[in-house]
Amino acid sequence: MRKIALIMDEWKRCFTFAWPSGILHRIRELEEDVNLYIFSSSGNWSWDEEYNIGEYNIYQLPDLQEFDGIILDLNNVVMEDVRQATIDRAKASGVPVISLGCEIDGCYYVGIDNYHAMYEMIAHMHETHGCQSYWFVMGPRENYENAKRLEGLKAYMDEHGIAYSDDDFYFGNFEYACGLEGFETLFQKHQKLPDAIICANDNIAVGVGEASLKHGFHIPDDFKMTGFDNFDKASIYHPNITTVSHVREDVGIRCADLFLQLWAGEKP
C-alpha cells in the first residue's frame, strides 16, 4: 500500500475538497492500493497569531518519511516561516513532492499556467474587442497565482504599448467583497469607466458587476468584464462572465498520475 500526504491551508475556513476528490477519483478508477492522508489547517482565518500557530502545528504531526509522496498546497499560508519550514521538511523527507498552484524549486508542479492564461485574456479583450483602457481588480499582492496573473497582464500591455498606472489597480483578496470595494475605489479615483475591467477571479468579477449596477451601469454596454477560474457563478451570472477554465479536480487527477509514473520508475 502506498501513502500520500496532502498538506494544505483552508481558504478562510472553507475546506478545499477539489484536490482530494480528483486524487481519490483517479486512485479508485485505476484500482490502485493508495491511501490519502490530509493535514489541513485554518491558520489563515484568525487575527490571533497564537491561534494561527496552533492551527499550523498540524503540519508537525506527520513523519513525512513514512509517506510515498507529498502534496503541498501552501498558497494560503500567512506565516512565511511556517510555509518555508513545511517546504524544508517535505524536501528533507526524500520522497517526491508536488506543489499545487505555486512553483517551488526542487518540487514537481501541478497547476494552471497563470501567466499565459491572463496574457491571452487581455490579448482577447484588446485584439477581438478593441479595448484600450483597463482597470484591474486583483487578489492579494503576495499571492503567487495573483502575482503571475499580474505579470501576464503587464507583459502584454508593455509589448503592445497600452498605457497603465498604479491608479488602475486594486489589490484585495479573492472574495466577492473585493469586487465591490475595488470597483468603488477605482470609480472614485477616475470618475469614468474604462473599456474593460479585468478581475483576478470570478468571485471578484461578480462583485464588480453588482457594484457597477448600483451606479446604473450595465455590462457589456458600458464596459466589458472578465474573471478567472470558471466557477459556476461565471455561467449563472447575467451576463455570463468571460473566464479561464481551472478545474481543480483535474489538478488532483494529475497529481495522482504523476505519483503513479514516479513510483513506476518513469521520469515525467
Short mmCIF file of C-alpha atoms in Angstrom, two decimals:
data_model
loop_
_atom_site.label_atom_id
_atom_site.label_comp_id
_atom_site.label_asym_id
_atom_site.label_seq_id
_atom_site.Cartn_x
_atom_site.Cartn_y
_atom_site.Cartn_z
CA MET A 1 0.00 0.00 0.00
CA ARG A 2 1.22 3.49 -0.94
CA LYS A 3 0.59 6.58 1.20
CA ILE A 4 0.17 10.19 0.05
CA ALA A 5 0.25 13.15 2.44
CA LEU A 6 -1.74 16.25 1.40
CA ILE A 7 -0.71 19.31 3.42
CA MET A 8 -2.99 22.28 2.89
CA ASP A 9 -4.33 25.52 4.34
CA GLU A 10 -8.05 26.14 4.02
CA TRP A 11 -9.49 29.14 2.21
CA LYS A 12 -10.83 31.20 5.12
CA ARG A 13 -12.12 28.06 6.84
CA CYS A 14 -13.53 26.66 3.58
CA PHE A 15 -12.17 23.15 3.06
CA THR A 16 -10.96 22.62 -0.49
CA PHE A 17 -12.36 19.22 -1.42
CA ALA A 18 -11.44 19.52 -5.10
CA TRP A 19 -7.88 18.23 -4.66
CA PRO A 20 -8.85 15.11 -2.66
CA SER A 21 -11.79 14.49 -4.99
CA GLY A 22 -9.55 14.35 -8.05
CA ILE A 23 -6.84 12.29 -6.35
CA LEU A 24 -9.29 9.71 -4.99
CA HIS A 25 -11.19 9.54 -8.28
CA ARG A 26 -8.04 8.51 -10.16
CA ILE A 27 -6.88 6.08 -7.47
CA ARG A 28 -10.26 4.31 -7.44
CA GLU A 29 -10.59 4.39 -11.23
CA LEU A 30 -7.25 2.59 -11.63
CA GLU A 31 -7.88 0.37 -8.57
CA GLU A 32 -4.55 1.37 -7.05
CA ASP A 33 -3.76 0.48 -3.43
CA VAL A 34 -3.14 4.05 -2.23
CA ASN A 35 -4.31 5.89 0.88
CA LEU A 36 -4.61 9.67 1.11
CA TYR A 37 -3.82 11.40 4.43
CA ILE A 38 -4.93 15.03 4.75
CA PHE A 39 -3.31 17.53 7.13
CA SER A 40 -5.41 20.69 6.86
CA SER A 41 -5.31 23.87 8.93
CA SER A 42 -7.28 27.09 9.19
CA GLY A 43 -4.20 29.11 10.03
CA ASN A 44 -5.13 31.98 7.71
CA TRP A 45 -8.50 32.65 9.31
CA SER A 46 -7.91 34.45 12.60
CA TRP A 47 -6.22 37.73 13.53
CA ASP A 48 -4.93 35.93 16.64
CA GLU A 49 -1.33 34.92 15.88
CA GLU A 50 -1.19 32.32 18.65
CA TYR A 51 -4.39 30.73 17.35
CA ASN A 52 -2.90 30.54 13.85
CA ILE A 53 0.30 28.98 15.19
CA GLY A 54 -1.84 26.36 16.91
CA GLU A 55 -3.63 25.63 13.65
CA TYR A 56 -0.39 25.29 11.73
CA ASN A 57 1.03 22.85 14.27
CA ILE A 58 -0.92 20.11 12.48
CA TYR A 59 1.88 20.22 9.88
CA GLN A 60 4.26 18.95 12.57
CA LEU A 61 2.27 15.79 13.24
CA PRO A 62 3.20 13.52 10.32
CA ASP A 63 6.58 11.82 9.92
CA LEU A 64 6.87 12.64 6.22
CA GLN A 65 9.47 9.93 5.64
CA GLU A 66 6.69 7.38 6.19
CA PHE A 67 4.90 8.52 3.03
CA ASP A 68 5.49 7.66 -0.62
CA GLY A 69 4.53 11.10 -1.89
CA ILE A 70 3.73 14.55 -0.52
CA ILE A 71 1.44 17.25 -1.96
CA LEU A 72 1.82 20.83 -0.73
CA ASP A 73 -0.95 23.42 -1.09
CA LEU A 74 0.63 26.33 0.75
CA ASN A 75 -0.56 29.36 -1.22
CA ASN A 76 -2.81 30.49 1.60
CA VAL A 77 -0.33 30.09 4.46
CA VAL A 78 0.00 33.55 6.01
CA MET A 79 3.15 32.89 8.05
CA GLU A 80 6.23 32.73 5.85
CA ASP A 81 8.31 30.92 8.46
CA VAL A 82 5.67 28.17 8.69
CA ARG A 83 5.49 27.92 4.91
CA GLN A 84 9.24 27.63 4.49
CA ALA A 85 9.64 25.16 7.36
CA THR A 86 6.94 22.95 5.81
CA ILE A 87 8.67 23.04 2.43
CA ASP A 88 12.03 22.22 4.04
CA ARG A 89 10.56 19.23 5.92
CA ALA A 90 8.93 17.92 2.76
CA LYS A 91 12.13 18.20 0.74
CA ALA A 92 14.15 16.55 3.51
CA SER A 93 11.82 13.54 3.53
CA GLY A 94 13.47 12.09 0.43
CA VAL A 95 10.14 11.29 -1.25
CA PRO A 96 8.60 13.00 -4.33
CA VAL A 97 6.97 16.36 -3.52
CA ILE A 98 4.31 18.07 -5.64
CA SER A 99 3.41 21.72 -5.14
CA LEU A 100 -0.06 22.95 -6.15
CA GLY A 101 -0.53 26.39 -7.63
CA CYS A 102 2.96 27.59 -6.76
CA GLU A 103 6.25 26.58 -8.35
CA ILE A 104 8.87 25.62 -5.74
CA ASP A 105 12.47 24.79 -6.60
CA GLY A 106 13.17 21.09 -6.18
CA CYS A 107 9.48 20.10 -6.29
CA TYR A 108 7.16 18.96 -9.05
CA TYR A 109 4.43 21.44 -10.01
CA VAL A 110 0.84 20.74 -10.95
CA GLY A 111 -1.39 23.70 -11.74
CA ILE A 112 -2.57 26.16 -14.31
CA ASP A 113 -0.24 28.46 -16.27
CA ASN A 114 -1.47 31.67 -14.67
CA TYR A 115 0.88 33.92 -16.65
CA HIS A 116 -0.13 32.83 -20.13
CA ALA A 117 -3.81 32.45 -19.26
CA MET A 118 -4.03 36.12 -18.25
CA TYR A 119 -1.80 37.17 -21.15
CA GLU A 120 -4.27 35.55 -23.54
CA MET A 121 -7.22 37.07 -21.68
CA ILE A 122 -6.10 40.67 -22.17
CA ALA A 123 -4.99 39.84 -25.72
CA HIS A 124 -8.55 38.73 -26.44
CA MET A 125 -10.02 41.91 -24.97
CA HIS A 126 -7.57 44.07 -26.92
CA GLU A 127 -7.46 42.30 -30.27
CA THR A 128 -11.02 40.96 -30.54
CA HIS A 129 -12.98 43.66 -28.70
CA GLY A 130 -10.71 46.65 -29.27
CA CYS A 131 -10.40 47.57 -25.58
CA GLN A 132 -7.73 50.21 -24.95
CA SER A 133 -8.24 51.22 -21.31
CA TYR A 134 -8.45 48.88 -18.32
CA TRP A 135 -8.93 48.60 -14.59
CA PHE A 136 -7.64 45.58 -12.72
CA VAL A 137 -9.26 44.23 -9.56
CA MET A 138 -6.78 41.70 -8.22
CA GLY A 139 -6.22 39.36 -5.29
CA PRO A 140 -3.52 39.67 -2.61
CA ARG A 141 -0.25 41.19 -3.80
CA GLU A 142 1.82 38.46 -2.11
CA ASN A 143 -0.21 35.54 -3.53
CA TYR A 144 1.79 33.53 -6.09
CA GLU A 145 -1.08 32.93 -8.52
CA ASN A 146 -2.22 36.55 -8.35
CA ALA A 147 1.33 37.76 -8.97
CA LYS A 148 1.72 35.52 -12.04
CA ARG A 149 -1.60 36.72 -13.46
CA LEU A 150 -0.49 40.29 -12.92
CA GLU A 151 2.82 39.61 -14.70
CA GLY A 152 0.95 38.26 -17.72
CA LEU A 153 -1.28 41.33 -17.92
CA LYS A 154 1.58 43.80 -17.65
CA ALA A 155 3.73 41.88 -20.13
CA TYR A 156 1.05 42.12 -22.81
CA MET A 157 0.41 45.80 -22.16
CA ASP A 158 4.12 46.61 -22.24
CA GLU A 159 4.57 44.72 -25.51
CA HIS A 160 1.64 46.49 -27.17
CA GLY A 161 2.13 49.98 -25.79
CA ILE A 162 -1.05 50.03 -23.70
CA ALA A 163 -0.78 52.75 -21.05
CA TYR A 164 -1.47 51.92 -17.40
CA SER A 165 -0.63 53.32 -13.97
CA ASP A 166 -0.78 52.25 -10.34
CA ASP A 167 -4.15 54.01 -10.10
CA ASP A 168 -5.64 51.40 -12.44
CA PHE A 169 -5.02 48.54 -9.98
CA TYR A 170 -6.87 47.50 -6.84
CA PHE A 171 -5.49 44.69 -4.66
CA GLY A 172 -7.66 42.88 -2.13
CA ASN A 173 -8.46 39.18 -1.74
CA PHE A 174 -10.24 36.61 -3.89
CA GLU A 175 -13.70 37.22 -2.42
CA TYR A 176 -16.90 38.87 -3.68
CA ALA A 177 -16.37 41.87 -1.37
CA CYS A 178 -13.07 42.63 -3.13
CA GLY A 179 -15.02 43.25 -6.34
CA LEU A 180 -17.43 45.60 -4.60
CA GLU A 181 -14.67 47.57 -2.91
CA GLY A 182 -12.40 47.51 -5.95
CA PHE A 183 -15.00 48.99 -8.28
CA GLU A 184 -15.97 51.72 -5.83
CA THR A 185 -12.34 52.63 -5.14
CA LEU A 186 -11.35 52.83 -8.81
CA PHE A 187 -14.52 54.66 -9.82
CA GLN A 188 -13.91 57.29 -7.14
CA LYS A 189 -10.37 57.77 -8.46
CA HIS A 190 -11.22 58.01 -12.15
CA GLN A 191 -14.86 59.19 -12.26
CA LYS A 192 -15.23 57.49 -15.64
CA LEU A 193 -15.24 53.89 -16.80
CA PRO A 194 -12.53 52.05 -18.73
CA ASP A 195 -13.25 49.89 -21.75
CA ALA A 196 -12.81 46.76 -19.64
CA ILE A 197 -12.28 45.62 -16.06
CA ILE A 198 -10.14 42.51 -15.66
CA CYS A 199 -10.65 40.61 -12.41
CA ALA A 200 -8.37 38.07 -10.75
CA ASN A 201 -11.23 35.57 -10.42
CA ASP A 202 -14.98 35.07 -10.89
CA ASN A 203 -15.87 35.94 -7.28
CA ILE A 204 -14.32 39.37 -7.76
CA ALA A 205 -15.99 39.79 -11.15
CA VAL A 206 -19.47 39.23 -9.68
CA GLY A 207 -18.70 41.86 -7.03
CA VAL A 208 -17.60 44.32 -9.70
CA GLY A 209 -20.77 43.65 -11.68
CA GLU A 210 -23.03 44.21 -8.67
CA ALA A 211 -21.22 47.40 -7.63
CA SER A 212 -21.49 48.83 -11.15
CA LEU A 213 -25.24 48.15 -11.21
CA LYS A 214 -25.69 50.41 -8.18
CA HIS A 215 -24.30 53.23 -10.30
CA GLY A 216 -26.66 52.40 -13.16
CA PHE A 217 -24.03 50.80 -15.39
CA HIS A 218 -24.59 47.65 -17.40
CA ILE A 219 -22.18 45.03 -18.74
CA PRO A 220 -21.22 44.80 -21.60
CA ASP A 221 -22.86 48.02 -22.82
CA ASP A 222 -20.94 50.40 -20.55
CA PHE A 223 -17.79 48.30 -20.07
CA LYS A 224 -16.61 44.75 -20.53
CA MET A 225 -15.52 42.46 -17.69
CA THR A 226 -13.56 39.22 -17.29
CA GLY A 227 -12.99 36.71 -14.50
CA PHE A 228 -10.87 33.62 -13.90
CA ASP A 229 -11.48 30.03 -12.64
CA ASN A 230 -14.74 29.15 -14.45
CA PHE A 231 -16.73 28.77 -11.25
CA ASP A 232 -20.45 28.00 -11.66
CA LYS A 233 -21.25 31.66 -10.99
CA ALA A 234 -19.46 32.65 -14.21
CA SER A 235 -22.14 30.88 -16.27
CA ILE A 236 -25.05 31.65 -13.95
CA TYR A 237 -24.35 35.37 -13.63
CA HIS A 238 -26.10 37.69 -16.08
CA PRO A 239 -24.41 38.44 -18.35
CA ASN A 240 -22.17 35.35 -18.44
CA ILE A 241 -18.62 36.14 -17.38
CA THR A 242 -15.73 35.57 -19.79
CA THR A 243 -13.38 33.42 -17.75
CA VAL A 244 -10.50 30.91 -17.74
CA SER A 245 -11.27 27.26 -17.00
CA HIS A 246 -9.36 25.97 -13.97
CA VAL A 247 -10.88 22.63 -12.97
CA ARG A 248 -9.26 21.83 -9.64
CA GLU A 249 -10.45 18.24 -9.63
CA ASP A 250 -8.31 17.77 -12.75
CA VAL A 251 -5.33 19.09 -10.79
CA GLY A 252 -5.89 16.30 -8.23
CA ILE A 253 -6.11 13.73 -11.03
CA ARG A 254 -2.79 14.95 -12.49
CA CYS A 255 -1.17 14.65 -9.04
CA ALA A 256 -2.21 11.01 -8.79
CA ASP A 257 -0.99 10.31 -12.32
CA LEU A 258 2.36 11.94 -11.58
CA PHE A 259 2.94 9.83 -8.46
CA LEU A 260 1.98 6.64 -10.31
CA GLN A 261 4.53 7.46 -13.01
CA LEU A 262 7.25 8.21 -10.47
CA TRP A 263 6.55 5.03 -8.49
CA ALA A 264 6.80 3.05 -11.72
CA GLY A 265 10.31 4.40 -12.25
CA GLU A 266 9.37 6.79 -15.03
CA LYS A 267 10.78 10.31 -15.36
CA PRO A 268 7.81 12.57 -16.15
#
